[in-house]
PDB file of C-alpha atoms in Angstrom:
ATOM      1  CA  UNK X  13     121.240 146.019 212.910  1.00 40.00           C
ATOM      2  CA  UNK X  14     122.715 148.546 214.631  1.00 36.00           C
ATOM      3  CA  UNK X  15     123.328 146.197 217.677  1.00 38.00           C
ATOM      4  CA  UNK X  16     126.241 148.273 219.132  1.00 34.00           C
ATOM      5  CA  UNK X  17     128.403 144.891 219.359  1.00 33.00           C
ATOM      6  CA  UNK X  18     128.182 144.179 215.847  1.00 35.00           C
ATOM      7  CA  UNK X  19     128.939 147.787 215.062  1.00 34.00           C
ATOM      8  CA  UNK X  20     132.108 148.086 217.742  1.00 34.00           C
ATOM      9  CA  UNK X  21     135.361 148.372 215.571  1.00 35.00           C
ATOM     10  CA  UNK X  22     138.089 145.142 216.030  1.00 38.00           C
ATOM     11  CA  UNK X  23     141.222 144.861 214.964  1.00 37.00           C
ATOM     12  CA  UNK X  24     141.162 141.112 215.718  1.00 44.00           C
ATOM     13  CA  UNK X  25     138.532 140.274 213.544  1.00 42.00           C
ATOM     14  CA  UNK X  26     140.959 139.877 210.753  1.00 42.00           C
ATOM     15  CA  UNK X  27     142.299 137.417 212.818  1.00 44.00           C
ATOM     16  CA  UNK X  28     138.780 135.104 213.667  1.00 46.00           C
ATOM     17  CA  UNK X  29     138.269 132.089 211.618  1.00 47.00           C
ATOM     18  CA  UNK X  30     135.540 132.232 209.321  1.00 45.00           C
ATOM     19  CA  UNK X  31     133.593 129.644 211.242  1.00 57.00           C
ATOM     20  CA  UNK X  32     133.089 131.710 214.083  1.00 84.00           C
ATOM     21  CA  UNK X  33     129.795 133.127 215.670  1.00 93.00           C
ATOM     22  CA  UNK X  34     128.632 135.448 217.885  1.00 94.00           C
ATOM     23  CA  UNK X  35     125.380 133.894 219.224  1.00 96.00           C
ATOM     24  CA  UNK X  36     122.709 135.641 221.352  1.00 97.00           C
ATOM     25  CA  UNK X  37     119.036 134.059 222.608  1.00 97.00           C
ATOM     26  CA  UNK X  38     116.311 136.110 223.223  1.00 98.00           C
ATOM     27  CA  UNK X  39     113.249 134.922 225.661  1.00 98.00           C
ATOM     28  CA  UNK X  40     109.758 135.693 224.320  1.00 96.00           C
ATOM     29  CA  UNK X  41     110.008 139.014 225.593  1.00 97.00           C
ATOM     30  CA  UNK X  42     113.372 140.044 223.589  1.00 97.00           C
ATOM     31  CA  UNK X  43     115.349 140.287 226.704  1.00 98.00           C
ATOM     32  CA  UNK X  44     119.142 138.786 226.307  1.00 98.00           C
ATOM     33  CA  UNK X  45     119.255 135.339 227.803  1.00 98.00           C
ATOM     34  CA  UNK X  46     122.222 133.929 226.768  1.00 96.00           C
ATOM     35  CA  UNK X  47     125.272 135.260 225.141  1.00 96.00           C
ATOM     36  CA  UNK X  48     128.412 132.984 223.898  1.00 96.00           C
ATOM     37  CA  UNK X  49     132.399 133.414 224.075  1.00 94.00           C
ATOM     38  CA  UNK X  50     132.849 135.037 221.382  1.00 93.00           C
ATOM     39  CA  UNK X  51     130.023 138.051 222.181  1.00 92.00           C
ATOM     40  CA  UNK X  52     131.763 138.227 225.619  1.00 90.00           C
ATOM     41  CA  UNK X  53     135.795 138.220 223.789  1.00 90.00           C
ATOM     42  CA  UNK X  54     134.194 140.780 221.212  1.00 84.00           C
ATOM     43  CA  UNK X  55     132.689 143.396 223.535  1.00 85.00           C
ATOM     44  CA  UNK X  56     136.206 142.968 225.869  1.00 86.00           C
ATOM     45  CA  UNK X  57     138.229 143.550 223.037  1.00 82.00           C
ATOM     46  CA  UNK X  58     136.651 146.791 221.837  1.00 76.00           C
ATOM     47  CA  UNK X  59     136.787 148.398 225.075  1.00 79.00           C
ATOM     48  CA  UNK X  60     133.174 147.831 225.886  1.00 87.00           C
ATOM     49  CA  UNK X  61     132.467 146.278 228.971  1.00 88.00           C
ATOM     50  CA  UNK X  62     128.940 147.232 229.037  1.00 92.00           C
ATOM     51  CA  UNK X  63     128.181 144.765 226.375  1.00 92.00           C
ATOM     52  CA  UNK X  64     129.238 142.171 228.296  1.00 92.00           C
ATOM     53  CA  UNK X  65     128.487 139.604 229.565  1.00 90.00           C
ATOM     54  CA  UNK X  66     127.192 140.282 233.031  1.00 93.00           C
ATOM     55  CA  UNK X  67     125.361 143.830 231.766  1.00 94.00           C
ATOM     56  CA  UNK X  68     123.574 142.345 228.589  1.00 97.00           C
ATOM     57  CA  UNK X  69     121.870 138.954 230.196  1.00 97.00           C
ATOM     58  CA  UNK X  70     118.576 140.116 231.347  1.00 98.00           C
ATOM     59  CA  UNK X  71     118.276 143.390 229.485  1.00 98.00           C
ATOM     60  CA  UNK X  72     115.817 143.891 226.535  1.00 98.00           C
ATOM     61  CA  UNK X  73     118.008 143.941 223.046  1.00 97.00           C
ATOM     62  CA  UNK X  74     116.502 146.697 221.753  1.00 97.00           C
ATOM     63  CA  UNK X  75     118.267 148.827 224.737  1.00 95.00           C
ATOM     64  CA  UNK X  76     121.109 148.148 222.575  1.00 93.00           C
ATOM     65  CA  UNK X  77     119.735 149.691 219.144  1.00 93.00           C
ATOM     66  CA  UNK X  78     119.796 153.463 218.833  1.00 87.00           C
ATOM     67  CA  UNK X  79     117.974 155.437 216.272  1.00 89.00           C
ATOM     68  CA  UNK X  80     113.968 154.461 215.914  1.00 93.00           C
ATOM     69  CA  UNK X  81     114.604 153.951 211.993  1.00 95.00           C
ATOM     70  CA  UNK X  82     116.749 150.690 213.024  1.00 96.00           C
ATOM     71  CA  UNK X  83     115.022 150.021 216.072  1.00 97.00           C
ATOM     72  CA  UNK X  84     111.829 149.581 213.901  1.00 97.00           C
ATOM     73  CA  UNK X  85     113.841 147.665 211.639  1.00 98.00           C
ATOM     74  CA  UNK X  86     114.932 145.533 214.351  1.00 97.00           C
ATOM     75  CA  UNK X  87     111.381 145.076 215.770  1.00 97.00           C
ATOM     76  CA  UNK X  88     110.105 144.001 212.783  1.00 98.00           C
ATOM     77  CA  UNK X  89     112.932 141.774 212.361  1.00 98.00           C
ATOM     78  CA  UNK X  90     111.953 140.547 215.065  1.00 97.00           C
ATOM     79  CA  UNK X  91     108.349 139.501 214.911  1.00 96.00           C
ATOM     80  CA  UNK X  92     109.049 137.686 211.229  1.00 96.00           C
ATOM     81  CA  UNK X  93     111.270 135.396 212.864  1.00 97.00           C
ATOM     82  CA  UNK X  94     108.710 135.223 215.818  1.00 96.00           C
ATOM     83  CA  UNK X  95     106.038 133.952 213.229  1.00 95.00           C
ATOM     84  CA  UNK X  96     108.239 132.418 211.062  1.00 93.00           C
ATOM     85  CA  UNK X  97     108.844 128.521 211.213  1.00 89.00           C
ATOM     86  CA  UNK X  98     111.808 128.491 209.037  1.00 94.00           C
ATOM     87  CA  UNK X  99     115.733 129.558 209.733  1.00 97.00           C
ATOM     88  CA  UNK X 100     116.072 133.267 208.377  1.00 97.00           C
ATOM     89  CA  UNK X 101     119.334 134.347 206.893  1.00 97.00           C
ATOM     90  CA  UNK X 102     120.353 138.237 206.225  1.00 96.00           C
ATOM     91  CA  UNK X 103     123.130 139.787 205.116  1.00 97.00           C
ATOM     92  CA  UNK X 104     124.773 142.959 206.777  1.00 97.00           C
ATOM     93  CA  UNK X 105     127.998 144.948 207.261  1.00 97.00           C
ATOM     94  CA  UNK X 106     129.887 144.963 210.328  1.00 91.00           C
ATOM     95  CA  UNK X 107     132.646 147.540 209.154  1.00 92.00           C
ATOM     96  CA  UNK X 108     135.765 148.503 210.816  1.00 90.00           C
ATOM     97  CA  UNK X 109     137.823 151.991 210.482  1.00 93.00           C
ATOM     98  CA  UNK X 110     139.843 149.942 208.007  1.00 93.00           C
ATOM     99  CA  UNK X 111     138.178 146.467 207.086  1.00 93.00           C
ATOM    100  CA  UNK X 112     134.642 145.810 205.729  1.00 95.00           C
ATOM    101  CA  UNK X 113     133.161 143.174 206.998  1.00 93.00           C
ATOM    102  CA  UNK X 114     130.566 141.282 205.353  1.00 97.00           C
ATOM    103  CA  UNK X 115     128.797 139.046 207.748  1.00 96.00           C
ATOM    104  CA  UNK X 116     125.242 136.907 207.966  1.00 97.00           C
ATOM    105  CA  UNK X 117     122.863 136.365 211.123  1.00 97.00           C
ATOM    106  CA  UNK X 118     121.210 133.408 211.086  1.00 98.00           C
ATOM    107  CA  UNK X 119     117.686 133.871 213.033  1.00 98.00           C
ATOM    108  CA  UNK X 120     114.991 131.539 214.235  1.00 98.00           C
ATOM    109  CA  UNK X 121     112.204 130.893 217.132  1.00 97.00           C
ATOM    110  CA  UNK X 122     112.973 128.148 219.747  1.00 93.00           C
ATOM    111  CA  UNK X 123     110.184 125.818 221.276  1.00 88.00           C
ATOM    112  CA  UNK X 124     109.680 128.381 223.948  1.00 89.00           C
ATOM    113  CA  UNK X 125     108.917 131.450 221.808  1.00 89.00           C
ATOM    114  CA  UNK X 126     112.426 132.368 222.503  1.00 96.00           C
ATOM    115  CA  UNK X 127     114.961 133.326 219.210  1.00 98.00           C
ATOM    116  CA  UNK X 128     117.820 132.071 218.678  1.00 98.00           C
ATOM    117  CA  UNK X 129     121.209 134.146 216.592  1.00 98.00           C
ATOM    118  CA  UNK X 130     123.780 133.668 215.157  1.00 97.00           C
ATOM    119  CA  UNK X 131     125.756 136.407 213.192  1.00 95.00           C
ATOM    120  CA  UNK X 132     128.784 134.993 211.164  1.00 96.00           C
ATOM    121  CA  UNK X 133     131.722 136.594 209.474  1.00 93.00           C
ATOM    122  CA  UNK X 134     131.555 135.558 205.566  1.00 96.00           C
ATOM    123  CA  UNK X 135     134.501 137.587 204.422  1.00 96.00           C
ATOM    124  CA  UNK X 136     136.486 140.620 204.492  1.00 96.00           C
ATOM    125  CA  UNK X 137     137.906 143.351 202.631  1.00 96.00           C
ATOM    126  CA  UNK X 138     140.373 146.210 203.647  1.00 96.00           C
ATOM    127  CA  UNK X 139     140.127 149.394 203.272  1.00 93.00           C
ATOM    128  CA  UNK X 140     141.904 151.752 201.552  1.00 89.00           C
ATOM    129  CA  UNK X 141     141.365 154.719 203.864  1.00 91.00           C
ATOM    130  CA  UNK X 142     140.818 154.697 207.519  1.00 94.00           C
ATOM    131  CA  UNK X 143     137.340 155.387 208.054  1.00 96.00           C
ATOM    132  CA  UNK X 144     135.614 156.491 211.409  1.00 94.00           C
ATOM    133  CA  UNK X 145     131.852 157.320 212.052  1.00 94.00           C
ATOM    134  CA  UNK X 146     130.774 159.291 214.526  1.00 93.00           C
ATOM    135  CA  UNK X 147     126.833 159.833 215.595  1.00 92.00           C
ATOM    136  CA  UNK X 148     125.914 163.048 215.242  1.00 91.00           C
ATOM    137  CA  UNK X 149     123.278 164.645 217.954  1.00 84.00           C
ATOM    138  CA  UNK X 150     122.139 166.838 215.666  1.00 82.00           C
ATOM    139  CA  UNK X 151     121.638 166.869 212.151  1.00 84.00           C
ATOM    140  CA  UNK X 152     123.678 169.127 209.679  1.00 84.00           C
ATOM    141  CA  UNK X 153     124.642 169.720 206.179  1.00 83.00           C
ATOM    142  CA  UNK X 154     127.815 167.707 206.506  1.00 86.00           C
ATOM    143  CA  UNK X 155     125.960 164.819 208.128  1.00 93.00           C
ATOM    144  CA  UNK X 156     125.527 161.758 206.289  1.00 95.00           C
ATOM    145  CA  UNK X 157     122.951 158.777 206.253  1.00 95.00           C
ATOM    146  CA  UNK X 158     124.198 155.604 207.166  1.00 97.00           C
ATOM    147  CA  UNK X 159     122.446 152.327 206.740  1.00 98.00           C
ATOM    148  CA  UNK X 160     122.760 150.251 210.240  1.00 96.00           C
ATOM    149  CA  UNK X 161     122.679 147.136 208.075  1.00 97.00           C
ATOM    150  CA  UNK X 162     124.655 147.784 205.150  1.00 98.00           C
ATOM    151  CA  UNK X 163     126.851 150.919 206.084  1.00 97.00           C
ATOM    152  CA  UNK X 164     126.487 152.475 202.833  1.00 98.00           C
ATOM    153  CA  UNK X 165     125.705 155.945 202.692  1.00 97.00           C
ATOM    154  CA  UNK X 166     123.026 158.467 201.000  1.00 97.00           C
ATOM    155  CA  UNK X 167     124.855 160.968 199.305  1.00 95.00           C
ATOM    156  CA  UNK X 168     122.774 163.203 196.656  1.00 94.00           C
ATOM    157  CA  UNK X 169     119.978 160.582 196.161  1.00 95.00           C
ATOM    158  CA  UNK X 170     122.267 157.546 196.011  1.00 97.00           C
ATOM    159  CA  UNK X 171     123.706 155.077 198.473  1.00 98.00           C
ATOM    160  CA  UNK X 172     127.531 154.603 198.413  1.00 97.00           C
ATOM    161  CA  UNK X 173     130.092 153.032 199.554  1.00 96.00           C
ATOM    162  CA  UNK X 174     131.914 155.530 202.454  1.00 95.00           C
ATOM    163  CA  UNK X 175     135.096 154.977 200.621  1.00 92.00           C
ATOM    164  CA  UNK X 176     133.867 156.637 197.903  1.00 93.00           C
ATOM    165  CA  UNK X 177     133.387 160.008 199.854  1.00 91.00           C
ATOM    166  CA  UNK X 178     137.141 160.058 201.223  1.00 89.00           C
ATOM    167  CA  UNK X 179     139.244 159.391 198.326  1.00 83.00           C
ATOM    168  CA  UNK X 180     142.440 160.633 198.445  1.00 83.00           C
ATOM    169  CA  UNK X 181     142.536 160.526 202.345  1.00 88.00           C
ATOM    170  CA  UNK X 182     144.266 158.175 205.031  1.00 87.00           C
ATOM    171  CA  UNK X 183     142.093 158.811 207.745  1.00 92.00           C
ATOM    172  CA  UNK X 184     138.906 160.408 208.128  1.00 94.00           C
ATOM    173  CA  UNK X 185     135.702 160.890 210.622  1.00 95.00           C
ATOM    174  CA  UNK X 186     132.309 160.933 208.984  1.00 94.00           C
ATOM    175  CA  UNK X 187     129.858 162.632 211.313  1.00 95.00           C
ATOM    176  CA  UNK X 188     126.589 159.969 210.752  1.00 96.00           C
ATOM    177  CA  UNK X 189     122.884 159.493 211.767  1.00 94.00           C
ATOM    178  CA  UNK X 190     122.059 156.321 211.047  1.00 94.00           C
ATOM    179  CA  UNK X 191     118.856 155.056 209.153  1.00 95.00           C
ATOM    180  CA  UNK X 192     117.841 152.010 206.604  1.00 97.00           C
ATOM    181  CA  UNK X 193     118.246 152.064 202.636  1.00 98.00           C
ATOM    182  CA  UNK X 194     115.821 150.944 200.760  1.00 98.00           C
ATOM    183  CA  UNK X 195     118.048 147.880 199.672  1.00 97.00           C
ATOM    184  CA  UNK X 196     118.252 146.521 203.342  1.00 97.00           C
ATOM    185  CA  UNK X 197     114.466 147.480 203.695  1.00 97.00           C
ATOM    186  CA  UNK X 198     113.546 145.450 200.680  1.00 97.00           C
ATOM    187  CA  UNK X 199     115.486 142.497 202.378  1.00 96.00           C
ATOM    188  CA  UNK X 200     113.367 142.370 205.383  1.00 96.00           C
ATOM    189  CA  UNK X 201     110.271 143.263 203.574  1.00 96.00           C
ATOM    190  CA  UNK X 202     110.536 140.190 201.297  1.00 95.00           C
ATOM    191  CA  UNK X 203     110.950 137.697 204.705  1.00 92.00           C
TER     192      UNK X 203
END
């Protein structure tokens, strides 16, 4: 899911009850109806006022998911809860430069055709390095492939953990495109 909200870096998160949810409804035609607190506190905290509020309601949520690997991911995502008539759960990874995050979104239709979200932080785990991603434009031989649901990354045939590509550093910048691993696409295959 690489909804860019989910994928913004906080430093409050650390801070967020457990219990808490960022919840999003979607009409029949995947445009953003509603949004709660939380999405609104989120996208203000990471310095991203167009998430908010007032530039999300109305627009189509897939205007919000780059790369056409996870936007197919997404649209498929989609259309199983669509035709599903039971509440789907799936695990993902909202990281931060120095926390993983390890949340769930909780998905199902409403009366209307509409769906309903809600993505909640399960736990989290720091980092030992600082760890920043940045989308590359262009493909190269130091770019890596990042999963938009799990954030683990290909490196020669095998997806990893990004810590495991930095040891030994304090900080580093990974240039990324971003893509799905066969783990994450099993997971929505098997809905």
């Amino acid at each position: 899911m690489n909804i860019l909200i989910l994928k913004t870096a906080s430093k409050q998160d650390d801070k967020k009850s457990l219990n808490d949810s960022v919840i999003y409804e979607l009409d029949g035609n995947n445009n953003i109806v509603a949004v709660n607190q939380l999405w609104q506190s989120f996208a203000l905290e990471n310095n991203a006022p167009e998430l908010s509020h007032d530039s999300v309601i109305g627009k189509p949520l897939l205007q919000y998911i780059s790369g056409n690997i996870t936007k197919r991911f997404w649209e498929t995502f989609l259309e199983k809860v669509r035709l599903s008539n039971a509440v789907i759960h799936l695990n993902y990874r909202c990281d931060a430069p120095d926390l993983r995050r390890f949340m769930q979104i909780k998905a199902y239709r409403d009366a209307c055709d509409g769906l309903h979200f809600e993505s909640t932080l399960l736990r989290t785990e720091p980092r030992s390095s600082s760890i920043y991603f940045k989308r590359s434009q262009q493909r190269s031989a130091d770019t890596k492939v990042r999963c938009s649901f799990c954030n683990h990354i290909l490196y020669k045939n095998h997806w990893v953990e990004a810590e495991s590509l930095v040891e030994g550093k304090h900080s580093v910048t990974l240039e990324v495109i971003y893509g799905i691993c066969p783990n994450c696409q099993g997971s929505l295959d098997a809905l």
